[in-house]
Short mmCIF file of C-alpha atoms and ligand atoms in Angstrom, two decimals:
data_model
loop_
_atom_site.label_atom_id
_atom_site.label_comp_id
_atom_site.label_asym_id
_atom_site.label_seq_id
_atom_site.Cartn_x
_atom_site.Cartn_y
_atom_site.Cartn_z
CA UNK A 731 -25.65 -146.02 132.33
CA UNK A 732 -28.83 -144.52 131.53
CA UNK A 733 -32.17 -144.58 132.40
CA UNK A 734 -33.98 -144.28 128.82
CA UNK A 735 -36.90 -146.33 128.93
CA UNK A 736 -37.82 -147.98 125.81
CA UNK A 737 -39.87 -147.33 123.40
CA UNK A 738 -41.78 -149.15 120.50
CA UNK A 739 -44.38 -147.69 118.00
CA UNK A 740 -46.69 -148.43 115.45
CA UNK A 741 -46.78 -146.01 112.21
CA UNK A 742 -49.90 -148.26 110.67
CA UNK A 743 -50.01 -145.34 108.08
CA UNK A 744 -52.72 -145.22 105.84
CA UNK A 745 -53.21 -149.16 105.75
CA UNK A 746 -56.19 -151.37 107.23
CA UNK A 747 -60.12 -150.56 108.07
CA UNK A 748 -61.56 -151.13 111.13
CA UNK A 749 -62.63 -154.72 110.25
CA UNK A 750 -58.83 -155.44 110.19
CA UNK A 751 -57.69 -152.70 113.04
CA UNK A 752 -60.09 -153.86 115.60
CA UNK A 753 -58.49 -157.70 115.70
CA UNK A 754 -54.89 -156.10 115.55
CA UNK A 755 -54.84 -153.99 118.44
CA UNK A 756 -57.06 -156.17 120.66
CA UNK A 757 -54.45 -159.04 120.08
CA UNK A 758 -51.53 -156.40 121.06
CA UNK A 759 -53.60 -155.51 123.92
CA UNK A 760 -53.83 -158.95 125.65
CA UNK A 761 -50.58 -160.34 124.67
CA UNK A 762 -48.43 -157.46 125.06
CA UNK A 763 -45.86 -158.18 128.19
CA UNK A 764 -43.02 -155.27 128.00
CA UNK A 765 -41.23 -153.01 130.08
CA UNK A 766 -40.92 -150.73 127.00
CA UNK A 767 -43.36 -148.03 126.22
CA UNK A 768 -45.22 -148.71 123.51
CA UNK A 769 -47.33 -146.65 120.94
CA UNK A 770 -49.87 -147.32 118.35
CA UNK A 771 -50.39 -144.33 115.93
CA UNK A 772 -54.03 -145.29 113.59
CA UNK A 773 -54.53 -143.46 110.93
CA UNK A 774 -56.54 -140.01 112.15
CA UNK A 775 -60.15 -141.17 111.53
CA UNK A 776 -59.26 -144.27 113.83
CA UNK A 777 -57.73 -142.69 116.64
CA UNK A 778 -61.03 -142.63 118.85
CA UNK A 779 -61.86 -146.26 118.18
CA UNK A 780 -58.39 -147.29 119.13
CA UNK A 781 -58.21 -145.23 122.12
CA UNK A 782 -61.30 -147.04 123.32
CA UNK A 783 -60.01 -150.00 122.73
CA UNK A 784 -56.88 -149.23 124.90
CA UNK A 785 -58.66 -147.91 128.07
CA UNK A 786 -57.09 -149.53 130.66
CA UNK A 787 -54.10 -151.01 128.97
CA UNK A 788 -50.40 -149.58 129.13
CA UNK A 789 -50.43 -148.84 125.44
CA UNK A 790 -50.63 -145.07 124.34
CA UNK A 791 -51.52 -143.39 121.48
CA UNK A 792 -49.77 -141.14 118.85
CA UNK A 793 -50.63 -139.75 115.33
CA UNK A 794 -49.22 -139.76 112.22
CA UNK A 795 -49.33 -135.80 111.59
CA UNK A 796 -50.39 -132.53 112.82
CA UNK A 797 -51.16 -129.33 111.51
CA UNK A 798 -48.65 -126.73 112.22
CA UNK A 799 -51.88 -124.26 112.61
CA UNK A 800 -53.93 -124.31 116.21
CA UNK A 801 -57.25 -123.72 114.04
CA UNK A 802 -58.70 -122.18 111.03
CA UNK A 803 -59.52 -122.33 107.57
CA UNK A 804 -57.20 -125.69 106.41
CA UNK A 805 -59.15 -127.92 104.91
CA UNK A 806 -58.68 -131.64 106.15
CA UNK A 807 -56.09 -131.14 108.63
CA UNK A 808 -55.93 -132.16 112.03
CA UNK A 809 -54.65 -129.88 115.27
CA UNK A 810 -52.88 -130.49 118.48
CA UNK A 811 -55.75 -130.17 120.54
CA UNK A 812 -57.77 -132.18 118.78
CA UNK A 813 -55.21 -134.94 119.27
CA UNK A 814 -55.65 -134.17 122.34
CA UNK A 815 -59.25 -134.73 122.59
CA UNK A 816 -58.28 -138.83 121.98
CA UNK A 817 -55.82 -138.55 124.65
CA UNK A 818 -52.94 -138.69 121.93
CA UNK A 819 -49.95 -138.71 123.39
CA UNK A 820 -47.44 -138.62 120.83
CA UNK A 821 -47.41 -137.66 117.61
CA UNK A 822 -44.75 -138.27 114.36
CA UNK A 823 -43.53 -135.32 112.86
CA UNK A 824 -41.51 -135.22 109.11
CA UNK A 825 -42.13 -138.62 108.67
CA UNK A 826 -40.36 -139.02 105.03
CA UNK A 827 -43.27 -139.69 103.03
CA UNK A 828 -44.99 -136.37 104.49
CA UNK A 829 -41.82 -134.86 103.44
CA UNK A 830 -40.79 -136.40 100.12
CA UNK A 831 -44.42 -136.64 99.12
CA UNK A 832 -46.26 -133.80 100.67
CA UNK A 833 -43.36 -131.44 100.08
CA UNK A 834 -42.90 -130.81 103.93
CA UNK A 835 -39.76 -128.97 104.25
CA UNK A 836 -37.57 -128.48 107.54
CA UNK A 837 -39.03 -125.04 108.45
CA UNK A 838 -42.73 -126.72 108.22
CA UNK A 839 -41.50 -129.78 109.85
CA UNK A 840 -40.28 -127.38 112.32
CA UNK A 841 -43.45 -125.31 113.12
CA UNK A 842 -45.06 -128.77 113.49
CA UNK A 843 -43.04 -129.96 116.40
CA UNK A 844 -43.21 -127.39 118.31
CA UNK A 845 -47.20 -127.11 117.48
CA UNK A 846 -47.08 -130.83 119.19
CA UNK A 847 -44.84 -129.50 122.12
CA UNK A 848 -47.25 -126.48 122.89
CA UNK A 849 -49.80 -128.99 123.10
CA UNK A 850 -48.46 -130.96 125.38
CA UNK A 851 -47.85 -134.25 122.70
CA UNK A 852 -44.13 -135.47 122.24
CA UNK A 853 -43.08 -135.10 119.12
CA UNK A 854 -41.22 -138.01 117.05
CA UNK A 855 -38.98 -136.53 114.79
CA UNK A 856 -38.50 -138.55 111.92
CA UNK A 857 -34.53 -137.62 109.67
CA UNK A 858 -33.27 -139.78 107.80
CA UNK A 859 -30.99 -139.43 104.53
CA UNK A 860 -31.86 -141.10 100.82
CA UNK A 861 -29.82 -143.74 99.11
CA UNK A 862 -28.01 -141.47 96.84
CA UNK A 863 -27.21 -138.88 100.21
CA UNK A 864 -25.40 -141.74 102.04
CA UNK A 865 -23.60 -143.30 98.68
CA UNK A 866 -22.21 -139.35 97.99
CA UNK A 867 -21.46 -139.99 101.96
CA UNK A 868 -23.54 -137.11 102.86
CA UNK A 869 -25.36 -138.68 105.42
CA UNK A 870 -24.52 -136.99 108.56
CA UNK A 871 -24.90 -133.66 106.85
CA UNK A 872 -28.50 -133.95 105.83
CA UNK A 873 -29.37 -135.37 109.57
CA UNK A 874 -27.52 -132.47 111.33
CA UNK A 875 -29.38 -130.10 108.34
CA UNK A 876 -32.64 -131.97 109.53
CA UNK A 877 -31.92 -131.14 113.29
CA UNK A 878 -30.48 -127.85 113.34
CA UNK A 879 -34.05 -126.99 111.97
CA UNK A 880 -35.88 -128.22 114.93
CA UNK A 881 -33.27 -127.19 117.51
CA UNK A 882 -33.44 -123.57 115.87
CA UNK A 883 -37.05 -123.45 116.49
CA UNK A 884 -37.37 -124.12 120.41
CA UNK A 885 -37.46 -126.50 123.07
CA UNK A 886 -36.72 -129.80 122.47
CA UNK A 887 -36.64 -131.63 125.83
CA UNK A 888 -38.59 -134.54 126.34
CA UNK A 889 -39.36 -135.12 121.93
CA UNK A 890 -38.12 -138.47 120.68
CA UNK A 891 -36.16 -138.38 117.28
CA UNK A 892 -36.22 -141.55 114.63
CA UNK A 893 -33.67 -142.43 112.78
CA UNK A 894 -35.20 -143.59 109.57
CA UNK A 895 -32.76 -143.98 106.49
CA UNK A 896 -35.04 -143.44 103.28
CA UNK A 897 -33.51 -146.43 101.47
CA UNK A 898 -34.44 -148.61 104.30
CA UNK A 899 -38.02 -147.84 104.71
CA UNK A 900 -40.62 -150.54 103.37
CA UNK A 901 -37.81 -152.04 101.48
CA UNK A 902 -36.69 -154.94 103.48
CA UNK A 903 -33.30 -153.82 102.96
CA UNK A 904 -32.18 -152.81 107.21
CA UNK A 905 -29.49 -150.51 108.07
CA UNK A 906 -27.00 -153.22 109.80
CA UNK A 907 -26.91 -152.27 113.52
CA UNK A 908 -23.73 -151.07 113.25
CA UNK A 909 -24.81 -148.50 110.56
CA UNK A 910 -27.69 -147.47 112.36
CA UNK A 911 -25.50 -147.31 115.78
CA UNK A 912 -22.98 -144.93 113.98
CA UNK A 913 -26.17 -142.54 113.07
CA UNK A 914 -27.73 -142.60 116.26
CA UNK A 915 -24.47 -141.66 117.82
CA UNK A 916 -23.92 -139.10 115.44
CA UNK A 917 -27.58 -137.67 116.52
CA UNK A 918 -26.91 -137.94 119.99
CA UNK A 919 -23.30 -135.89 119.62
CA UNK A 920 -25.20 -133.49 118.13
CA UNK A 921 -28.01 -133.11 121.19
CA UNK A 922 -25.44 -133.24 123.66
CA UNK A 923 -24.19 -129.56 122.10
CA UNK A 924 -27.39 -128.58 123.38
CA UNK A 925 -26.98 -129.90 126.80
CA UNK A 926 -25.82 -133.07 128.20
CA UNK A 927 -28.89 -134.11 129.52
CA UNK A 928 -30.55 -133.73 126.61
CA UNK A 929 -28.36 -136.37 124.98
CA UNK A 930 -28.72 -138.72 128.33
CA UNK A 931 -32.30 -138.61 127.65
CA UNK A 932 -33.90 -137.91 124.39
CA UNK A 933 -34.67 -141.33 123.02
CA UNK A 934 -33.52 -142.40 118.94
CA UNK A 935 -35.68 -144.80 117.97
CA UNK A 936 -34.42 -146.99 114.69
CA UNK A 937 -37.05 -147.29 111.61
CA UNK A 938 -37.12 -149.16 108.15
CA UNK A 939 -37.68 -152.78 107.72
CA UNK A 940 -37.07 -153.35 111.27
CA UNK A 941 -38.87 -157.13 111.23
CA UNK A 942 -39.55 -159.88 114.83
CA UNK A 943 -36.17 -161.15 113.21
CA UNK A 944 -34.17 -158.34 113.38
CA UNK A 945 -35.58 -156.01 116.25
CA UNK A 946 -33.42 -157.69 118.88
CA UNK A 947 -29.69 -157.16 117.85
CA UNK A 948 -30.56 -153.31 116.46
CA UNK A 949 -32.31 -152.91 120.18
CA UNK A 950 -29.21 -154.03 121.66
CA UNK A 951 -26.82 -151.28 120.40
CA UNK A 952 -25.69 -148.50 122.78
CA UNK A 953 -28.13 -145.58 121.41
CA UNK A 954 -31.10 -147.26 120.03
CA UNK A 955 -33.59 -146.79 121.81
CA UNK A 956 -36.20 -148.65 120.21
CA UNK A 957 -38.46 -148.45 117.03
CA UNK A 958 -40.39 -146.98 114.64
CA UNK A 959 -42.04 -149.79 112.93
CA UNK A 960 -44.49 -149.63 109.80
CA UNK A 961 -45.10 -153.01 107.93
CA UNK A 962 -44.28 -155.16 110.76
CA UNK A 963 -46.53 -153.39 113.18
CA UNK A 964 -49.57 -154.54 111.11
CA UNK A 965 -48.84 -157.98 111.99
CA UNK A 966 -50.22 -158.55 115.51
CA UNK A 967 -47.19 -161.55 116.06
CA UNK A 968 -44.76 -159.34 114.84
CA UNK A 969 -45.49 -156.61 116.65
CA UNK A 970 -45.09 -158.37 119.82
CA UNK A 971 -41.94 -160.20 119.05
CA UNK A 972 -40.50 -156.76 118.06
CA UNK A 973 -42.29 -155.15 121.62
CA UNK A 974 -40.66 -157.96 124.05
CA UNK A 975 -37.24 -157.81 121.50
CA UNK A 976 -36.87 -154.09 123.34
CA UNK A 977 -36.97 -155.18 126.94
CA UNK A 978 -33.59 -156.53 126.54
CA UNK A 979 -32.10 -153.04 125.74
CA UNK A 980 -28.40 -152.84 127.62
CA UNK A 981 -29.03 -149.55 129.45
CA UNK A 982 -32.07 -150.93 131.42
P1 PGA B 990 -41.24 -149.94 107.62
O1 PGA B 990 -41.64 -148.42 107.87
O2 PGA B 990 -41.06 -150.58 108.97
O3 PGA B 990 -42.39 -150.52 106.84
O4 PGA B 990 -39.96 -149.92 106.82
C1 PGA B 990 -41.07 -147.65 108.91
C2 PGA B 990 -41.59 -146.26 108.87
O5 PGA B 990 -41.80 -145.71 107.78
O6 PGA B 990 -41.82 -145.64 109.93
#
């Protein structure tokens, strides 16, 4: 048995204004009734506006990228400390579309994690293999490729790390738990070379097409942790189904 609490967030990516936002996170707000932690990454220009609108509530706030840099001359980036001015508290990091469409490679993927951890912000690393990886059943070797990166670079205690399979992601085509449970394993082997603890504790959260109709029996296998949601997490309905779906996760 563990103790992982956990944990649910929102990638809205680069979808919605605030005429849309505004209604979807004050309908989280009041109906949300969890004992998961839950996390609602805006897109950066919206992060003060939702962290206004969750003063008071149990729901935190993460972004969607950070600059590897602490400050300087890069033109429309955002740091770790200014994250931290909105009282971000997490923040995704190699999300596949930064890396498949913003050519983020593991060493910059790398120097942004550990920019989040020197700030204080926990890092959700996002790996996650393409269709044509896990058909030449090389799955397992791009994750642990994907890892070793991070692990090489420094601490990792306390990050979370998603498991998002490429092919899955916007799709509507779901890893079947069981698929997903053999990855997150996999991951979690791999941490506990770096310490047992740190494979008691870091959390692997499941993303790509997880749906209200689905959440519940991939939150029930051993080492998912919880989710990573995108297109259902603009749905205020859906969100919460997919919220109260990880309360029932067997190591509470
Ligand atoms: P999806 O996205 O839920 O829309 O598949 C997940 C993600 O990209 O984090």
């Amino acid at each position: 048995m563990t103790s992982r609490r956990p944990l649910v967030a929102a990638n809205w990516k680069m979808n919605g204004t605030l005429a849309s936002l505004r209604p979807l996170v004050d309908s989280v707000r009041a109906d949300l009734d969890t004992a998961a932690e839950v996390v609602i990454c805006p897109p950066a220009i919206y992060l003060a506006e939702v962290a206004g609108r969750l003063k008071g509530s149990d729901i935190l706030l993460g972004a969607q990228d950070v600059s590897e840099y602490e400050a300087g001359a890069y033109t429309g980036e955002v740091s770790a400390a200014m994250l931290n001015d909105y009282n971000c508290r997490f923040v995704i990091v190699g999300h596949s579309e930064r890396r498949s469409l913003y050519s983020e490679d593991d060493a910059r993927v790398a120097a942004k994690f550990q920019a989040a951890r020197r700030a204080g912000l926990t890092p959700i690393l996002c790996v996650g293999e393409t269709l044509a990886e896990r058909e030449a059943d090389h799955t397992e070797e791009i994750i642990d490729r994907q890892l070793q990166a991070v692990f090489a670079s420094g601490e990792i205690v306390g990050a979370v790390i998603a498991y998002e399979p490429i092919w899955a992601i916007g799709t509507g085509r779901t890893a079947t738990p069981d698929m997903a449970q053999t990855v997150h394993a996999f991951i979690r082997h791999r941490l506990a070379s770096h310490g047992r603890n740190l494979a008691e504790t870091i959390r692997i959260l499941y993303g790509g097409s997880v749906k209200a109709d689905n959440a519940a029996e991939l939150f029930a296998m051993q080492d998912i942790d919880g989710g990573l949601i995108g297109g259902a997490s603009l749905l205020a309905g859906d969100f919460l189904t997919i919220c109260h779906a990880a309360t029932g996760h067997p190591t509470r």
